[in-house]
Amino acid sequence: MKIEDVQVIVSSPTRNFVTLKIRTSDGVIGLGDATLNGRELAVASYLRDHIGPLLIARDPSQIEDTWNYLYKGAYWRRGPVTMAAIAAVDMALWDIKGKVAGLPVYQLLGGASREGCLAYTHATGADMPELIDSVHRQLELGYRAIRAQSGVPGLDGVYGIGRSDDVDYEPAGRGARPSEETWDTSAYLRHIPSVFEQLRNQFGHELPLLHDAHHRLTPQQAARLGKDLEPYDLFWLEDVTPAENPSALRLVRQHTTIPLAIGEVFNSIWDAELLLREQLIDFIRCAIVHAGGITHVRKIWSMAELYQVRTGSHGPSDVSPIGLAAALHMGLSAPNFGIQEHMRHQPLVDEVFRHAYRFDDGYLHPGDEPGLGISLDEELATRYPYECAYLPVAHLPDGTVHDW
Ligand code: CS2
Ligand code: MG
């Protein structure tokens, strides 16, 4: 069997997705997610112009070899664009391997280690009453772990605070330029502990609560936030400092016992290596789509296992259902699975990407269809062409561009 056709489909059923479709000489189709929020077309070009032609006539069963061919062969390694493109090829090849074997991918990865993957979802509110309502809504939907994000008094809008439907949280509207948000770390640090105090008073101490700081703090500020939140027993505090400096977490770790999670912007095991080896984190959060696919993330997770670090795959709505399915097959089988992020996709997205995975009573299961368990309605997808959209840019009140 040989790879006969490689297609890149960029579509925007409510938001942009880049999808790779590989067809073999036996007519088996494999799908991969290559979505890089705000930089989608760069990955599409990498796949179309540089990777697609190299895949023709290769043996689709040689997943590891193809991964190394694309990674080592290019000379230019790593980076989100390269690694998302390689990830898409990798997912599609695992999908094909599962379909050929007649097995769901989790069976190829060693079989189930648990009955389902514990999921957390987002609750958001501009103020406390809104946030409490949002937590209630998510609990009613069946979630058993909640990430809580809140508005900050004095700031107009804070990234991650959703609109009313709890599904979208990026700024409404798309456009040729990113929107701008004002950020004030002092106001944030003063406010957030009281948010978790009120959530604990309202929902008790057993509900796992998570919080995302979006890389906006210095190590000293992160240490202070961790200490201030300790009484509220968070499941994790996410992305406290900018991700490209792993040693920043040494200082944070020295000062707080709050569990730390990081990794959604990582694209290689080398981003995680020091954090794992020095046990500076408790959860590794790489997205399968942004870190080289199943083949590479499996290595990151195996290294994490040695250091008692559990997984917490990135799974917001900009990861397509294909990327989420890949995370669930890995999550179901990995010994050190921790939790899976789950932001529901809009109904139209679920129509374009029909999926075998299901959410039930707080847990996600990848389903038992052969491969990843996703089928793409291409005709429907092409009715929604790409629209330019960016993540917002954060700046301080005086206009200085800020980390995020
Ligand atoms: C967030 C993401 O889900 C998360 O934890 O940090 O929403 C992230 O901001 C987006 O995926 C960026 O594309
Ligand atoms: Mg995050």
GROMACS .gro file of C-alpha atoms and ligand atoms in nm:
model
  418
    1MET     CA    1   0.000   0.000   0.000
    2LYS     CA    2   0.128   0.347  -0.086
    3ILE     CA    3   0.023   0.704  -0.018
    4GLU     CA    4  -0.151   0.818  -0.333
    5ASP     CA    5  -0.306   1.155  -0.255
    6VAL     CA    6  -0.254   1.431   0.001
    7GLN     CA    7  -0.503   1.714   0.039
    8VAL     CA    8  -0.514   2.015   0.270
    9ILE     CA    9  -0.857   2.149   0.356
   10VAL     CA   10  -0.882   2.490   0.520
   11SER     CA   11  -1.234   2.565   0.635
   12SER     CA   12  -1.410   2.789   0.882
   13PRO     CA   13  -1.728   2.636   1.019
   14THR     CA   14  -1.756   2.909   1.291
   15ARG     CA   15  -1.376   2.910   1.332
   16ASN     CA   16  -1.076   2.812   1.120
   17PHE     CA   17  -0.949   2.457   1.096
   18VAL     CA   18  -0.672   2.309   0.884
   19THR     CA   19  -0.728   1.945   0.802
   20LEU     CA   20  -0.497   1.702   0.626
   21LYS     CA   21  -0.648   1.416   0.429
   22ILE     CA   22  -0.424   1.131   0.312
   23ARG     CA   23  -0.557   0.865   0.074
   24THR     CA   24  -0.378   0.535   0.016
   25SER     CA   25  -0.365   0.321  -0.299
   26ASP     CA   26  -0.621   0.093  -0.127
   27GLY     CA   27  -0.858   0.385  -0.080
   28VAL     CA   28  -0.808   0.414   0.298
   29ILE     CA   29  -0.848   0.772   0.422
   30GLY     CA   30  -0.651   0.916   0.714
   31LEU     CA   31  -0.729   1.253   0.872
   32GLY     CA   32  -0.500   1.485   1.068
   33ASP     CA   33  -0.550   1.817   1.246
   34ALA     CA   34  -0.304   2.095   1.154
   35THR     CA   35  -0.480   2.394   1.308
   36LEU     CA   36  -0.256   2.667   1.451
   37ASN     CA   37  -0.487   2.940   1.579
   38GLY     CA   38  -0.416   3.270   1.402
   39ARG     CA   39  -0.139   3.126   1.181
   40GLU     CA   40  -0.344   2.864   0.997
   41LEU     CA   41  -0.229   2.942   0.643
   42ALA     CA   42   0.139   2.903   0.728
   43VAL     CA   43   0.081   2.539   0.825
   44ALA     CA   44  -0.145   2.483   0.525
   45SER     CA   45   0.133   2.603   0.294
   46TYR     CA   46   0.397   2.395   0.474
   47LEU     CA   47   0.181   2.088   0.417
   48ARG     CA   48   0.073   2.169   0.064
   49ASP     CA   49   0.398   2.301  -0.074
   50HIS     CA   50   0.664   2.110   0.117
   51ILE     CA   51   0.529   1.795   0.280
   52GLY     CA   52   0.251   1.671   0.052
   53PRO     CA   53   0.473   1.604  -0.250
   54LEU     CA   54   0.724   1.413  -0.032
   55LEU     CA   55   0.458   1.178   0.099
   56ILE     CA   56   0.341   1.049  -0.238
   57ALA     CA   57   0.441   0.682  -0.287
   58ARG     CA   58   0.562   0.638   0.073
   59ASP     CA   59   0.443   0.338   0.274
   60PRO     CA   60   0.172   0.471   0.512
   61SER     CA   61   0.243   0.196   0.766
   62GLN     CA   62   0.590   0.341   0.841
   63ILE     CA   63   0.476   0.605   1.088
   64GLU     CA   64   0.795   0.639   1.293
   65ASP     CA   65   1.013   0.645   0.983
   66THR     CA   66   0.799   0.911   0.815
   67TRP     CA   67   0.806   1.121   1.131
   68ASN     CA   68   1.186   1.114   1.135
   69TYR     CA   69   1.205   1.175   0.761
   70LEU     CA   70   1.002   1.495   0.799
   71TYR     CA   71   1.165   1.610   1.125
   72LYS     CA   72   1.531   1.526   1.071
   73GLY     CA   73   1.520   1.548   0.694
   74ALA     CA   74   1.417   1.913   0.686
   75TYR     CA   75   1.728   2.022   0.883
   76TRP     CA   76   1.513   2.307   1.031
   77ARG     CA   77   1.363   2.147   1.337
   78ARG     CA   78   1.084   2.228   1.580
   79GLY     CA   79   0.864   2.539   1.592
   80PRO     CA   80   0.484   2.542   1.596
   81VAL     CA   81   0.437   2.556   1.218
   82THR     CA   82   0.669   2.264   1.143
   83MET     CA   83   0.545   2.054   1.434
   84ALA     CA   84   0.176   2.111   1.360
   85ALA     CA   85   0.237   2.004   1.000
   86ILE     CA   86   0.425   1.690   1.109
   87ALA     CA   87   0.154   1.623   1.369
   88ALA     CA   88  -0.116   1.626   1.102
   89VAL     CA   89   0.071   1.368   0.893
   90ASP     CA   90   0.131   1.158   1.203
   91MET     CA   91  -0.235   1.160   1.312
   92ALA     CA   92  -0.347   1.071   0.960
   93LEU     CA   93  -0.106   0.776   0.947
   94TRP     CA   94  -0.224   0.644   1.286
   95ASP     CA   95  -0.581   0.683   1.160
   96ILE     CA   96  -0.493   0.475   0.853
   97LYS     CA   97  -0.313   0.213   1.061
   98GLY     CA   98  -0.617   0.175   1.285
   99LYS     CA   99  -0.852   0.146   0.989
  100VAL     CA  100  -0.631  -0.116   0.823
  101ALA     CA  101  -0.611  -0.314   1.149
  102GLY     CA  102  -0.983  -0.267   1.221
  103LEU     CA  103  -0.893  -0.126   1.566
  104PRO     CA  104  -0.937   0.207   1.742
  105VAL     CA  105  -0.603   0.384   1.785
  106TYR     CA  106  -0.609   0.341   2.164
  107GLN     CA  107  -0.586  -0.035   2.110
  108LEU     CA  108  -0.272   0.014   1.898
  109LEU     CA  109  -0.123   0.224   2.179
  110GLY     CA  110  -0.152  -0.057   2.432
  111GLY     CA  111  -0.524  -0.068   2.506
  112ALA     CA  112  -0.737   0.107   2.764
  113SER     CA  113  -0.589   0.187   3.106
  114ARG     CA  114  -0.919   0.329   3.233
  115GLU     CA  115  -1.287   0.344   3.151
  116GLY     CA  116  -1.285   0.704   3.035
  117CYS     CA  117  -1.085   1.027   3.041
  118LEU     CA  118  -1.183   1.269   3.315
  119ALA     CA  119  -1.262   1.602   3.147
  120TYR     CA  120  -1.257   1.959   3.268
  121THR     CA  121  -1.438   2.242   3.102
  122HIS     CA  122  -1.442   2.619   3.127
  123ALA     CA  123  -1.661   2.833   3.348
  124THR     CA  124  -1.627   3.207   3.300
  125GLY     CA  125  -1.787   3.524   3.426
  126ALA     CA  126  -1.727   3.895   3.409
  127ASP     CA  127  -1.814   3.903   3.780
  128MET     CA  128  -1.886   3.657   4.061
  129PRO     CA  129  -2.260   3.603   4.001
  130GLU     CA  130  -2.192   3.531   3.631
  131LEU     CA  131  -1.909   3.295   3.716
  132ILE     CA  132  -2.117   3.106   3.972
  133ASP     CA  133  -2.399   3.069   3.715
  134SER     CA  134  -2.151   2.945   3.461
  135VAL     CA  135  -2.013   2.681   3.704
  136HIS     CA  136  -2.371   2.566   3.773
  137ARG     CA  137  -2.438   2.529   3.401
  138GLN     CA  138  -2.127   2.318   3.346
  139LEU     CA  139  -2.206   2.096   3.645
  140GLU     CA  140  -2.556   2.043   3.507
  141LEU     CA  141  -2.401   1.929   3.179
  142GLY     CA  142  -2.219   1.661   3.376
  143TYR     CA  143  -1.866   1.801   3.417
  144ARG     CA  144  -1.679   1.695   3.728
  145ALA     CA  145  -1.389   1.941   3.705
  146ILE     CA  146  -1.405   2.310   3.623
  147ARG     CA  147  -1.155   2.569   3.505
  148ALA     CA  148  -1.268   2.905   3.643
  149GLN     CA  149  -1.173   3.239   3.483
  150SER     CA  150  -1.306   3.569   3.602
  151GLY     CA  151  -1.318   3.933   3.500
  152VAL     CA  152  -1.095   4.168   3.699
  153PRO     CA  153  -1.236   4.490   3.848
  154GLY     CA  154  -1.097   4.785   3.655
  155LEU     CA  155  -1.024   4.588   3.337
  156ASP     CA  156  -1.268   4.610   3.048
  157GLY     CA  157  -1.234   4.258   2.925
  158VAL     CA  158  -1.010   3.966   3.011
  159TYR     CA  159  -0.913   3.695   2.764
  160GLY     CA  160  -1.089   3.369   2.829
  161ILE     CA  161  -1.408   3.522   2.961
  162GLY     CA  162  -1.677   3.379   2.742
  163ARG     CA  163  -1.985   3.515   2.589
  164SER     CA  164  -2.316   3.381   2.710
  165ASP     CA  165  -2.303   3.036   2.547
  166ASP     CA  166  -1.983   2.926   2.727
  167VAL     CA  167  -1.848   2.786   2.402
  168ASP     CA  168  -1.664   3.079   2.247
  169TYR     CA  169  -1.429   3.287   2.451
  170GLU     CA  170  -1.216   3.457   2.196
  171PRO     CA  171  -1.325   3.807   2.096
  172ALA     CA  172  -1.625   3.806   1.869
  173GLY     CA  173  -1.569   3.888   1.507
  174ARG     CA  174  -1.285   3.817   1.278
  175GLY     CA  175  -1.070   4.064   1.103
  176ALA     CA  176  -0.742   4.147   0.943
  177ARG     CA  177  -0.597   4.268   1.275
  178PRO     CA  178  -0.598   4.130   1.628
  179SER     CA  179  -0.809   4.305   1.888
  180GLU     CA  180  -0.626   4.472   2.179
  181GLU     CA  181  -0.682   4.406   2.548
  182THR     CA  182  -0.554   4.600   2.846
  183TRP     CA  183  -0.393   4.396   3.121
  184ASP     CA  184  -0.300   4.488   3.479
  185THR     CA  185  -0.118   4.218   3.675
  186SER     CA  186  -0.152   4.391   4.013
  187ALA     CA  187  -0.529   4.415   3.980
  188TYR     CA  188  -0.542   4.050   3.875
  189LEU     CA  189  -0.330   3.930   4.168
  190ARG     CA  190  -0.541   4.126   4.416
  191HIS     CA  191  -0.865   3.985   4.280
  192ILE     CA  192  -0.820   3.614   4.194
  193PRO     CA  193  -0.777   3.468   4.547
  194SER     CA  194  -1.116   3.611   4.648
  195VAL     CA  195  -1.271   3.446   4.340
  196PHE     CA  196  -1.156   3.102   4.452
  197GLU     CA  197  -1.255   3.171   4.812
  198GLN     CA  198  -1.609   3.243   4.694
  199LEU     CA  199  -1.614   2.939   4.464
  200ARG     CA  200  -1.509   2.713   4.751
  201ASN     CA  201  -1.775   2.867   4.976
  202GLN     CA  202  -2.035   2.809   4.708
  203PHE     CA  203  -1.935   2.466   4.572
  204GLY     CA  204  -1.749   2.304   4.862
  205HIS     CA  205  -1.400   2.161   4.872
  206GLU     CA  206  -1.434   1.845   4.665
  207LEU     CA  207  -1.496   1.992   4.320
  208PRO     CA  208  -1.166   1.998   4.125
  209LEU     CA  209  -1.104   2.362   4.028
  210LEU     CA  210  -0.841   2.479   3.781
  211HIS     CA  211  -0.717   2.821   3.676
  212ASP     CA  212  -0.518   2.951   3.378
  213ALA     CA  213  -0.283   3.250   3.415
  214HIS     CA  214  -0.196   3.254   3.041
  215HIS     CA  215   0.180   3.306   3.080
  216ARG     CA  216   0.131   3.660   3.211
  217LEU     CA  217   0.328   3.660   3.537
  218THR     CA  218   0.688   3.696   3.648
  219PRO     CA  219   0.824   3.411   3.865
  220GLN     CA  220   0.782   3.626   4.176
  221GLN     CA  221   0.422   3.712   4.090
  222ALA     CA  222   0.350   3.348   4.008
  223ALA     CA  223   0.493   3.236   4.342
  224ARG     CA  224   0.272   3.487   4.521
  225LEU     CA  225  -0.039   3.375   4.333
  226GLY     CA  226   0.039   3.010   4.404
  227LYS     CA  227   0.074   3.081   4.777
  228ASP     CA  228  -0.241   3.292   4.785
  229LEU     CA  229  -0.441   3.016   4.617
  230GLU     CA  230  -0.309   2.729   4.832
  231PRO     CA  231  -0.602   2.741   5.081
  232TYR     CA  232  -0.843   2.672   4.794
  233ASP     CA  233  -0.676   2.348   4.692
  234LEU     CA  234  -0.668   2.387   4.312
  235PHE     CA  235  -0.633   2.086   4.086
  236TRP     CA  236  -0.379   2.298   3.898
  237LEU     CA  237  -0.257   2.646   3.824
  238GLU     CA  238  -0.177   2.671   3.453
  239ASP     CA  239   0.079   2.864   3.249
  240VAL     CA  240   0.197   3.104   3.517
  241THR     CA  241   0.508   3.231   3.339
  242PRO     CA  242   0.612   3.262   2.971
  243ALA     CA  243   0.667   2.907   2.847
  244GLU     CA  244   1.001   2.953   2.674
  245ASN     CA  245   1.188   2.994   3.003
  246PRO     CA  246   1.147   2.668   3.195
  247SER     CA  247   1.391   2.765   3.470
  248ALA     CA  248   1.147   3.037   3.584
  249LEU     CA  249   0.945   2.761   3.745
  250ARG     CA  250   1.229   2.679   3.985
  251LEU     CA  251   1.155   2.993   4.181
  252VAL     CA  252   0.780   2.933   4.169
  253ARG     CA  253   0.826   2.576   4.289
  254GLN     CA  254   1.041   2.682   4.585
  255HIS     CA  255   0.762   2.897   4.721
  256THR     CA  256   0.438   2.712   4.664
  257THR     CA  257   0.295   2.363   4.674
  258ILE     CA  258   0.016   2.446   4.428
  259PRO     CA  259   0.016   2.191   4.143
  260LEU     CA  260   0.159   2.349   3.828
  261ALA     CA  261   0.060   2.275   3.468
  262ILE     CA  262   0.224   2.402   3.151
  263GLY     CA  263   0.278   2.304   2.789
  264GLU     CA  264   0.000   2.414   2.554
  265VAL     CA  265   0.249   2.613   2.346
  266PHE     CA  266   0.524   2.350   2.362
  267ASN     CA  267   0.610   2.183   2.036
  268SER     CA  268   0.888   1.944   2.127
  269ILE     CA  269   1.013   1.721   2.406
  270TRP     CA  270   1.298   1.968   2.446
  271ASP     CA  271   1.055   2.234   2.569
  272ALA     CA  272   0.954   1.998   2.849
  273GLU     CA  273   1.277   1.817   2.928
  274LEU     CA  274   1.409   2.037   3.211
  275LEU     CA  275   1.065   2.078   3.366
  276LEU     CA  276   1.020   1.702   3.377
  277ARG     CA  277   1.370   1.610   3.487
  278GLU     CA  278   1.365   1.859   3.774
  279GLN     CA  279   1.001   1.780   3.856
  280LEU     CA  280   0.907   2.146   3.832
  281ILE     CA  281   0.556   2.069   3.709
  282ASP     CA  282   0.279   1.826   3.794
  283PHE     CA  283   0.093   1.820   3.462
  284ILE     CA  284   0.222   1.838   3.105
  285ARG     CA  285  -0.029   2.007   2.875
  286CYS     CA  286   0.100   1.964   2.517
  287ALA     CA  287  -0.157   1.951   2.240
  288ILE     CA  288  -0.114   1.652   2.011
  289VAL     CA  289  -0.159   1.888   1.715
  290HIS     CA  290   0.108   2.136   1.822
  291ALA     CA  291   0.373   1.895   1.945
  292GLY     CA  292   0.439   1.662   1.655
  293GLY     CA  293   0.143   1.426   1.682
  294ILE     CA  294   0.087   1.098   1.861
  295THR     CA  295   0.437   0.967   1.785
  296HIS     CA  296   0.618   1.258   1.951
  297VAL     CA  297   0.376   1.337   2.235
  298ARG     CA  298   0.390   0.971   2.334
  299LYS     CA  299   0.761   1.020   2.402
  300ILE     CA  300   0.694   1.333   2.608
  301TRP     CA  301   0.431   1.148   2.811
  302SER     CA  302   0.660   0.851   2.867
  303MET     CA  303   0.933   1.078   2.995
  304ALA     CA  304   0.675   1.252   3.217
  305GLU     CA  305   0.569   0.918   3.359
  306LEU     CA  306   0.922   0.857   3.488
  307TYR     CA  307   0.899   1.178   3.690
  308GLN     CA  308   0.543   1.130   3.825
  309VAL     CA  309   0.410   1.404   3.598
  310ARG     CA  310   0.060   1.342   3.468
  311THR     CA  311  -0.096   1.456   3.143
  312GLY     CA  312  -0.352   1.728   3.087
  313SER     CA  313  -0.390   1.769   2.712
  314HIS     CA  314  -0.480   2.102   2.570
  315GLY     CA  315  -0.831   2.077   2.424
  316PRO     CA  316  -0.988   2.415   2.356
  317SER     CA  317  -1.219   2.471   2.060
  318ASP     CA  318  -0.929   2.567   1.832
  319VAL     CA  319  -0.809   2.206   1.849
  320SER     CA  320  -1.030   2.035   1.590
  321PRO     CA  321  -1.228   1.720   1.670
  322ILE     CA  322  -0.949   1.524   1.498
  323GLY     CA  323  -0.689   1.664   1.739
  324LEU     CA  324  -0.919   1.602   2.033
  325ALA     CA  325  -0.983   1.243   1.920
  326ALA     CA  326  -0.606   1.183   1.903
  327ALA     CA  327  -0.570   1.314   2.260
  328LEU     CA  328  -0.849   1.086   2.381
  329HIS     CA  329  -0.700   0.772   2.225
  330MET     CA  330  -0.371   0.859   2.393
  331GLY     CA  331  -0.539   0.958   2.718
  332LEU     CA  332  -0.738   0.639   2.746
  333SER     CA  333  -0.426   0.427   2.712
  334ALA     CA  334  -0.154   0.630   2.889
  335PRO     CA  335  -0.063   0.510   3.240
  336ASN     CA  336  -0.001   0.867   3.357
  337PHE     CA  337  -0.315   1.030   3.216
  338GLY     CA  338  -0.433   1.311   3.442
  339ILE     CA  339  -0.722   1.506   3.292
  340GLN     CA  340  -0.841   1.624   2.949
  341GLU     CA  341  -0.947   1.978   2.867
  342HIS     CA  342  -1.283   1.986   2.690
  343MET     CA  343  -1.439   2.293   2.537
  344ARG     CA  344  -1.735   2.182   2.338
  345HIS     CA  345  -1.728   2.270   1.969
  346GLN     CA  346  -2.013   2.455   1.807
  347PRO     CA  347  -2.278   2.217   1.661
  348LEU     CA  348  -2.171   2.304   1.305
  349VAL     CA  349  -1.815   2.192   1.381
  350ASP     CA  350  -1.949   1.859   1.507
  351GLU     CA  351  -2.142   1.824   1.181
  352VAL     CA  352  -1.835   1.886   0.967
  353PHE     CA  353  -1.625   1.649   1.178
  354ARG     CA  354  -1.851   1.359   1.277
  355HIS     CA  355  -1.688   1.190   1.572
  356ALA     CA  356  -1.708   0.862   1.758
  357TYR     CA  357  -1.586   1.016   2.083
  358ARG     CA  358  -1.851   1.086   2.341
  359PHE     CA  359  -1.892   1.277   2.664
  360ASP     CA  360  -2.079   1.106   2.941
  361ASP     CA  361  -2.108   1.197   3.308
  362GLY     CA  362  -1.783   1.390   3.326
  363TYR     CA  363  -1.574   1.152   3.117
  364LEU     CA  364  -1.472   1.147   2.751
  365HIS     CA  365  -1.427   0.823   2.560
  366PRO     CA  366  -1.269   0.803   2.212
  367GLY     CA  367  -1.519   0.540   2.092
  368ASP     CA  368  -1.443   0.210   1.923
  369GLU     CA  369  -1.447   0.292   1.554
  370PRO     CA  370  -1.132   0.185   1.371
  371GLY     CA  371  -0.867   0.458   1.354
  372LEU     CA  372  -0.931   0.792   1.523
  373GLY     CA  373  -1.307   0.769   1.469
  374ILE     CA  374  -1.359   1.092   1.273
  375SER     CA  375  -1.520   1.139   0.933
  376LEU     CA  376  -1.504   1.468   0.749
  377ASP     CA  377  -1.800   1.612   0.559
  378GLU     CA  378  -1.586   1.781   0.297
  379GLU     CA  379  -1.873   1.925   0.101
  380LEU     CA  380  -2.006   2.098   0.413
  381ALA     CA  381  -1.657   2.213   0.514
  382THR     CA  382  -1.593   2.385   0.181
  383ARG     CA  383  -1.911   2.589   0.221
  384TYR     CA  384  -1.726   2.776   0.498
  385PRO     CA  385  -1.404   2.920   0.356
  386TYR     CA  386  -1.115   3.051   0.568
  387GLU     CA  387  -1.164   3.387   0.736
  388CYS     CA  388  -0.875   3.584   0.878
  389ALA     CA  389  -0.886   3.577   1.262
  390TYR     CA  390  -0.629   3.641   1.532
  391LEU     CA  391  -0.588   3.595   1.902
  392PRO     CA  392  -0.598   3.930   2.085
  393VAL     CA  393  -0.283   4.120   2.182
  394ALA     CA  394  -0.240   4.218   2.549
  395HIS     CA  395  -0.089   4.548   2.655
  396LEU     CA  396  -0.040   4.731   2.982
  397PRO     CA  397  -0.236   5.050   3.060
  398ASP     CA  398   0.055   5.258   2.924
  399GLY     CA  399   0.050   5.070   2.591
  400THR     CA  400   0.345   4.834   2.649
  401VAL     CA  401   0.287   4.498   2.482
  402HIS     CA  402   0.262   4.233   2.753
  403ASP     CA  403   0.334   3.859   2.774
  404TRP     CA  404   0.062   3.611   2.727
  405CS2     C1  405  -0.621   2.822   2.664
  405CS2     C2  406  -0.642   2.823   2.518
  405CS2     O1  407  -0.749   2.628   2.667
  405CS2     C3  408  -0.660   2.688   2.722
  405CS2     O2  409  -0.604   2.651   2.821
  405CS2     O3  410  -0.503   2.864   2.712
  405CS2     O4  411  -0.768   2.871   2.508
  405CS2     C4  412  -0.551   2.907   2.430
  405CS2     O5  413  -0.556   3.040   2.467
  405CS2     C5  414  -0.595   2.891   2.289
  405CS2     O6  415  -0.594   2.756   2.255
  405CS2     C6  416  -0.505   2.968   2.195
  405CS2     O7  417  -0.532   2.931   2.065
  406MG      MG  418  -0.433   2.751   2.873
   0.00000   0.00000   0.00000
